[in-house]
PDB file of C-alpha atoms in Angstrom:
ATOM      1  CA  MET A   1     -16.104 -12.353 -40.972  1.00  0.00           C
ATOM      2  CA  LYS A   2     -18.839 -11.300 -43.475  1.00  0.00           C
ATOM      3  CA  ASP A   3     -21.295 -11.556 -40.233  1.00  0.00           C
ATOM      4  CA  SER A   4     -19.347  -9.575 -37.869  1.00  0.00           C
ATOM      5  CA  PRO A   5     -20.986  -5.345 -37.941  1.00  0.00           C
ATOM      6  CA  MET A   6     -19.363  -2.678 -38.928  1.00  0.00           C
ATOM      7  CA  ILE A   7     -18.161  -0.304 -36.756  1.00  0.00           C
ATOM      8  CA  PHE A   8     -17.835   3.342 -38.413  1.00  0.00           C
ATOM      9  CA  SER A   9     -17.067   6.253 -36.592  1.00  0.00           C
ATOM     10  CA  GLY A  10     -17.528   9.618 -37.289  1.00  0.00           C
ATOM     11  CA  ASN A  11     -15.660  12.861 -35.817  1.00  0.00           C
ATOM     12  CA  SER A  12     -17.198  13.336 -32.450  1.00  0.00           C
ATOM     13  CA  ASN A  13     -15.736  10.155 -31.067  1.00  0.00           C
ATOM     14  CA  PRO A  14     -12.671   8.109 -32.934  1.00  0.00           C
ATOM     15  CA  GLU A  15     -11.419   7.410 -29.428  1.00  0.00           C
ATOM     16  CA  LEU A  16     -13.912   5.993 -28.617  1.00  0.00           C
ATOM     17  CA  THR A  17     -14.599   3.588 -31.316  1.00  0.00           C
ATOM     18  CA  LYS A  18     -11.174   2.744 -31.548  1.00  0.00           C
ATOM     19  CA  LYS A  19     -12.083   0.895 -27.572  1.00  0.00           C
ATOM     20  CA  ILE A  20     -15.366  -0.515 -28.794  1.00  0.00           C
ATOM     21  CA  THR A  21     -13.153  -1.886 -31.638  1.00  0.00           C
ATOM     22  CA  ASP A  22     -10.416  -3.439 -30.008  1.00  0.00           C
ATOM     23  CA  TYR A  23     -11.851  -4.927 -26.964  1.00  0.00           C
ATOM     24  CA  LEU A  24     -14.195  -6.050 -30.316  1.00  0.00           C
ATOM     25  CA  GLY A  25     -10.871  -7.993 -32.172  1.00  0.00           C
ATOM     26  CA  LEU A  26     -12.741  -5.921 -34.468  1.00  0.00           C
ATOM     27  CA  GLU A  27     -11.012  -2.697 -37.718  1.00  0.00           C
ATOM     28  CA  PRO A  28     -12.928   0.640 -37.128  1.00  0.00           C
ATOM     29  CA  GLY A  29     -14.886   1.143 -41.057  1.00  0.00           C
ATOM     30  CA  LEU A  30     -13.382   2.882 -43.346  1.00  0.00           C
ATOM     31  CA  VAL A  31     -15.272   5.779 -43.872  1.00  0.00           C
ATOM     32  CA  GLU A  32     -15.018   9.398 -46.421  1.00  0.00           C
ATOM     33  CA  GLN A  33     -15.928  12.667 -44.790  1.00  0.00           C
ATOM     34  CA  LYS A  34     -15.457  15.899 -46.407  1.00  0.00           C
ATOM     35  CA  ARG A  35     -16.243  19.266 -45.952  1.00  0.00           C
ATOM     36  CA  PHE A  36     -17.470  22.031 -48.612  1.00  0.00           C
ATOM     37  CA  SER A  37     -16.285  24.794 -48.743  1.00  0.00           C
ATOM     38  CA  ASP A  38     -19.564  26.230 -48.033  1.00  0.00           C
ATOM     39  CA  GLY A  39     -19.129  23.895 -44.754  1.00  0.00           C
ATOM     40  CA  GLU A  40     -21.794  21.574 -45.839  1.00  0.00           C
ATOM     41  CA  ILE A  41     -20.283  18.156 -44.995  1.00  0.00           C
ATOM     42  CA  TRP A  42     -20.187  14.521 -47.377  1.00  0.00           C
ATOM     43  CA  VAL A  43     -20.151  10.616 -46.237  1.00  0.00           C
ATOM     44  CA  LYS A  44     -18.773   8.165 -48.004  1.00  0.00           C
ATOM     45  CA  TYR A  45     -19.104   4.376 -46.901  1.00  0.00           C
ATOM     46  CA  LYS A  46     -15.367   2.859 -48.284  1.00  0.00           C
ATOM     47  CA  GLU A  47     -16.292   0.160 -47.387  1.00  0.00           C
ATOM     48  CA  ASN A  48     -19.135  -2.500 -48.422  1.00  0.00           C
ATOM     49  CA  VAL A  49     -21.984  -2.326 -45.943  1.00  0.00           C
ATOM     50  CA  ARG A  50     -24.972  -4.636 -48.305  1.00  0.00           C
ATOM     51  CA  GLY A  51     -26.075  -6.435 -45.949  1.00  0.00           C
ATOM     52  CA  ARG A  52     -24.905  -6.097 -43.171  1.00  0.00           C
ATOM     53  CA  ASP A  53     -25.315  -4.544 -39.517  1.00  0.00           C
ATOM     54  CA  VAL A  54     -24.025  -0.961 -39.708  1.00  0.00           C
ATOM     55  CA  TYR A  55     -22.792   0.951 -36.054  1.00  0.00           C
ATOM     56  CA  ILE A  56     -22.210   4.507 -35.534  1.00  0.00           C
ATOM     57  CA  VAL A  57     -21.079   6.378 -33.332  1.00  0.00           C
ATOM     58  CA  GLN A  58     -21.998   9.895 -32.865  1.00  0.00           C
ATOM     59  CA  SER A  59     -22.667  11.892 -30.482  1.00  0.00           C
ATOM     60  CA  THR A  60     -24.399  15.035 -31.242  1.00  0.00           C
ATOM     61  CA  GLN A  61     -22.843  17.628 -29.929  1.00  0.00           C
ATOM     62  CA  PRO A  62     -22.552  20.846 -30.943  1.00  0.00           C
ATOM     63  CA  PRO A  63     -25.508  20.934 -32.095  1.00  0.00           C
ATOM     64  CA  ALA A  64     -25.864  20.704 -35.068  1.00  0.00           C
ATOM     65  CA  GLU A  65     -22.308  19.848 -37.069  1.00  0.00           C
ATOM     66  CA  ASN A  66     -22.457  16.674 -35.865  1.00  0.00           C
ATOM     67  CA  LEU A  67     -25.991  15.845 -35.377  1.00  0.00           C
ATOM     68  CA  MET A  68     -26.697  16.464 -39.309  1.00  0.00           C
ATOM     69  CA  GLU A  69     -22.654  14.368 -39.931  1.00  0.00           C
ATOM     70  CA  LEU A  70     -24.442  11.562 -37.975  1.00  0.00           C
ATOM     71  CA  LEU A  71     -28.435  12.032 -40.001  1.00  0.00           C
ATOM     72  CA  ILE A  72     -25.679  11.377 -43.426  1.00  0.00           C
ATOM     73  CA  MET A  73     -24.044   8.794 -42.211  1.00  0.00           C
ATOM     74  CA  ILE A  74     -27.323   6.968 -41.775  1.00  0.00           C
ATOM     75  CA  ASP A  75     -28.533   7.854 -44.106  1.00  0.00           C
ATOM     76  CA  ALA A  76     -25.564   6.382 -46.447  1.00  0.00           C
ATOM     77  CA  ALA A  77     -25.587   3.365 -43.817  1.00  0.00           C
ATOM     78  CA  LYS A  78     -29.536   2.611 -45.136  1.00  0.00           C
ATOM     79  CA  ARG A  79     -28.669   3.547 -49.129  1.00  0.00           C
ATOM     80  CA  SER A  80     -25.747   1.557 -49.447  1.00  0.00           C
ATOM     81  CA  SER A  81     -28.615  -1.530 -47.804  1.00  0.00           C
ATOM     82  CA  ALA A  82     -27.040  -2.062 -45.079  1.00  0.00           C
ATOM     83  CA  LYS A  83     -29.810  -4.365 -42.950  1.00  0.00           C
ATOM     84  CA  ARG A  84     -29.399  -2.770 -40.180  1.00  0.00           C
ATOM     85  CA  VAL A  85     -28.424   0.753 -38.780  1.00  0.00           C
ATOM     86  CA  THR A  86     -27.442   1.222 -34.943  1.00  0.00           C
ATOM     87  CA  ALA A  87     -26.717   5.116 -34.189  1.00  0.00           C
ATOM     88  CA  VAL A  88     -24.300   4.356 -30.431  1.00  0.00           C
ATOM     89  CA  ILE A  89     -24.787   8.471 -29.353  1.00  0.00           C
ATOM     90  CA  PRO A  90     -22.187   8.812 -26.442  1.00  0.00           C
ATOM     91  CA  TYR A  91     -24.132  12.778 -26.126  1.00  0.00           C
ATOM     92  CA  PHE A  92     -27.661  13.102 -27.180  1.00  0.00           C
ATOM     93  CA  GLY A  93     -27.511  17.085 -27.813  1.00  0.00           C
ATOM     94  CA  TYR A  94     -30.828  18.886 -27.601  1.00  0.00           C
ATOM     95  CA  ALA A  95     -31.906  16.449 -24.547  1.00  0.00           C
ATOM     96  CA  ARG A  96     -32.434  19.048 -21.924  1.00  0.00           C
ATOM     97  CA  GLN A  97     -35.298  20.638 -24.259  1.00  0.00           C
ATOM     98  CA  ASP A  98     -37.247  16.782 -23.120  1.00  0.00           C
ATOM     99  CA  ARG A  99     -40.394  18.444 -21.718  1.00  0.00           C
ATOM    100  CA  LYS A 100     -43.164  21.404 -23.432  1.00  0.00           C
ATOM    101  CA  ASP A 101     -42.147  23.660 -20.022  1.00  0.00           C
ATOM    102  CA  GLN A 102     -43.540  27.210 -21.072  1.00  0.00           C
ATOM    103  CA  PRO A 103     -45.638  28.157 -24.408  1.00  0.00           C
ATOM    104  CA  ARG A 104     -44.330  28.335 -27.938  1.00  0.00           C
ATOM    105  CA  VAL A 105     -41.182  26.272 -27.114  1.00  0.00           C
ATOM    106  CA  SER A 106     -40.520  23.412 -29.070  1.00  0.00           C
ATOM    107  CA  VAL A 107     -39.392  19.153 -28.242  1.00  0.00           C
ATOM    108  CA  THR A 108     -36.518  19.881 -29.098  1.00  0.00           C
ATOM    109  CA  ALA A 109     -34.815  16.028 -28.277  1.00  0.00           C
ATOM    110  CA  LYS A 110     -38.466  14.390 -29.648  1.00  0.00           C
ATOM    111  CA  LEU A 111     -37.773  16.106 -33.198  1.00  0.00           C
ATOM    112  CA  VAL A 112     -33.423  14.987 -32.910  1.00  0.00           C
ATOM    113  CA  ALA A 113     -34.934  11.575 -32.317  1.00  0.00           C
ATOM    114  CA  ASN A 114     -37.977  12.412 -35.207  1.00  0.00           C
ATOM    115  CA  LEU A 115     -34.237  13.158 -37.477  1.00  0.00           C
ATOM    116  CA  ILE A 116     -32.676   9.895 -36.667  1.00  0.00           C
ATOM    117  CA  THR A 117     -35.319   7.433 -37.112  1.00  0.00           C
ATOM    118  CA  VAL A 118     -36.660   8.867 -40.205  1.00  0.00           C
ATOM    119  CA  ALA A 119     -33.045   8.998 -41.666  1.00  0.00           C
ATOM    120  CA  GLY A 120     -33.100   5.741 -40.764  1.00  0.00           C
ATOM    121  CA  ALA A 121     -31.072   4.238 -38.050  1.00  0.00           C
ATOM    122  CA  ASP A 122     -33.388   1.590 -37.110  1.00  0.00           C
ATOM    123  CA  ARG A 123     -32.169   1.436 -32.943  1.00  0.00           C
ATOM    124  CA  VAL A 124     -30.338   3.726 -30.799  1.00  0.00           C
ATOM    125  CA  ILE A 125     -28.021   3.280 -27.946  1.00  0.00           C
ATOM    126  CA  ALA A 126     -27.287   6.509 -26.281  1.00  0.00           C
ATOM    127  CA  MET A 127     -25.550   6.808 -22.813  1.00  0.00           C
ATOM    128  CA  ASP A 128     -26.773   8.601 -19.703  1.00  0.00           C
ATOM    129  CA  LEU A 129     -29.924  10.672 -21.240  1.00  0.00           C
ATOM    130  CA  HIS A 130     -30.800  13.688 -19.346  1.00  0.00           C
ATOM    131  CA  ALA A 131     -34.034  12.206 -19.125  1.00  0.00           C
ATOM    132  CA  ALA A 132     -35.124   8.330 -19.097  1.00  0.00           C
ATOM    133  CA  GLN A 133     -38.515   9.466 -21.452  1.00  0.00           C
ATOM    134  CA  ILE A 134     -35.414  10.651 -24.128  1.00  0.00           C
ATOM    135  CA  GLN A 135     -35.760   7.256 -24.415  1.00  0.00           C
ATOM    136  CA  GLY A 136     -39.318   6.585 -25.509  1.00  0.00           C
ATOM    137  CA  PHE A 137     -39.410   9.605 -27.618  1.00  0.00           C
ATOM    138  CA  PHE A 138     -37.798   6.871 -30.726  1.00  0.00           C
ATOM    139  CA  ASN A 139     -40.444   4.957 -32.261  1.00  0.00           C
ATOM    140  CA  ILE A 140     -37.420   2.240 -32.510  1.00  0.00           C
ATOM    141  CA  PRO A 141     -35.079   0.088 -29.747  1.00  0.00           C
ATOM    142  CA  SER A 142     -33.458   2.217 -28.230  1.00  0.00           C
ATOM    143  CA  ILE A 143     -31.112   1.083 -25.152  1.00  0.00           C
ATOM    144  CA  ASN A 144     -30.575   4.439 -22.448  1.00  0.00           C
ATOM    145  CA  SER A 145     -27.202   2.716 -20.488  1.00  0.00           C
ATOM    146  CA  SER A 146     -27.547   5.766 -18.354  1.00  0.00           C
ATOM    147  CA  HIS A 147     -26.704   3.428 -15.242  1.00  0.00           C
ATOM    148  CA  ARG A 148     -23.491   1.955 -15.851  1.00  0.00           C
ATOM    149  CA  LEU A 149     -20.463   2.750 -16.870  1.00  0.00           C
ATOM    150  CA  TYR A 150     -20.339   4.041 -20.522  1.00  0.00           C
ATOM    151  CA  LEU A 151     -17.635   2.340 -22.561  1.00  0.00           C
ATOM    152  CA  GLN A 152     -18.357  -0.847 -20.331  1.00  0.00           C
ATOM    153  CA  ILE A 153     -21.931  -0.858 -20.954  1.00  0.00           C
ATOM    154  CA  ILE A 154     -21.245  -0.462 -24.881  1.00  0.00           C
ATOM    155  CA  LEU A 155     -18.157  -3.037 -25.082  1.00  0.00           C
ATOM    156  CA  ARG A 156     -20.872  -5.458 -23.042  1.00  0.00           C
ATOM    157  CA  THR A 157     -23.174  -4.547 -25.779  1.00  0.00           C
ATOM    158  CA  PHE A 158     -21.604  -5.022 -28.698  1.00  0.00           C
ATOM    159  CA  GLN A 159     -20.167  -7.983 -27.227  1.00  0.00           C
ATOM    160  CA  LEU A 160     -23.687  -9.128 -26.251  1.00  0.00           C
ATOM    161  CA  MET A 161     -24.829  -8.440 -30.225  1.00  0.00           C
ATOM    162  CA  ILE A 162     -22.431 -10.483 -31.868  1.00  0.00           C
ATOM    163  CA  TRP A 163     -22.884 -13.722 -29.769  1.00  0.00           C
ATOM    164  CA  LEU A 164     -26.685 -13.024 -30.229  1.00  0.00           C
ATOM    165  CA  LEU A 165     -25.937 -12.940 -34.950  1.00  0.00           C
ATOM    166  CA  PHE A 166     -24.177 -16.056 -34.279  1.00  0.00           C
ATOM    167  CA  LEU A 167     -26.931 -17.266 -32.293  1.00  0.00           C
ATOM    168  CA  GLN A 168     -29.493 -15.486 -34.719  1.00  0.00           C
ATOM    169  CA  ILE A 169     -31.593 -15.303 -31.683  1.00  0.00           C
ATOM    170  CA  PRO A 170     -33.532 -11.836 -32.371  1.00  0.00           C
ATOM    171  CA  VAL A 171     -30.834  -9.220 -30.341  1.00  0.00           C
ATOM    172  CA  GLU A 172     -33.378  -6.344 -29.518  1.00  0.00           C
ATOM    173  CA  LEU A 173     -35.632  -8.046 -26.301  1.00  0.00           C
ATOM    174  CA  SER A 174     -32.807 -10.452 -25.735  1.00  0.00           C
ATOM    175  CA  LEU A 175     -30.069  -7.053 -24.947  1.00  0.00           C
ATOM    176  CA  GLN A 176     -33.076  -5.677 -23.233  1.00  0.00           C
ATOM    177  CA  GLU A 177     -33.417  -8.632 -20.242  1.00  0.00           C
ATOM    178  CA  HIS A 178     -29.430  -8.208 -20.914  1.00  0.00           C
ATOM    179  CA  ILE A 179     -28.778  -4.898 -19.376  1.00  0.00           C
ATOM    180  CA  GLN A 180     -31.624  -5.465 -17.089  1.00  0.00           C
ATOM    181  CA  LYS A 181     -30.397  -8.587 -15.411  1.00  0.00           C
ATOM    182  CA  ASP A 182     -26.711  -6.688 -14.863  1.00  0.00           C
TER     183      ASP A 182
END
C-alpha cells in the first residue's frame, strides 16, 4: 500500500523491527548495508522511498558504529526524497552525558540530538531516555516513551500513525495527545 509507512532496520535491532512490522501486517523495508575494509558504512535503500514516511529502527549503542549507521540511513532516506523520516531509537547512547556538570566537558546528548537532526530526521521516537530533559535537546518533534513497556508503545505508536495517515490528521499533535492520555 502506497500510503503505509516503510519501516527499516539498522543492524542494532532487526528482531524488534520484525516484531513491529509483523504486528502492523507490514514487511520490513529492504536496505543493503556494507562495511568497507577500512570500516566505512555504506547504505542503499532497495525500495523506492520517494514521497513515503520512513521509520528507521536503530539504537545508538555501541555508540560510534550504530550511531553512524543511523545517521547514514537518515541521510540516504532524505537524499532518496522520503517525505518524512522518523528515527525510532530503542536505546539512545550518550544519554548520561546530558549536562555540563564540570568544566571542559561536552553535553554529548545534545550533540547527538543535533547530529540526528542535521542528518535529516523529521521526528524521533526514543525509549527510556536517561533524563526527560534530553527530549528538549531535539529541535524536531520527539517522543520519549519511558513510562511504558517499550515494545507496546512502539507498536501502539505505529498503529496510531497509520490510522492518522488515513484520516489525514497532523501526526505530531495527535501522537502527543494519545500518549499522554494512556
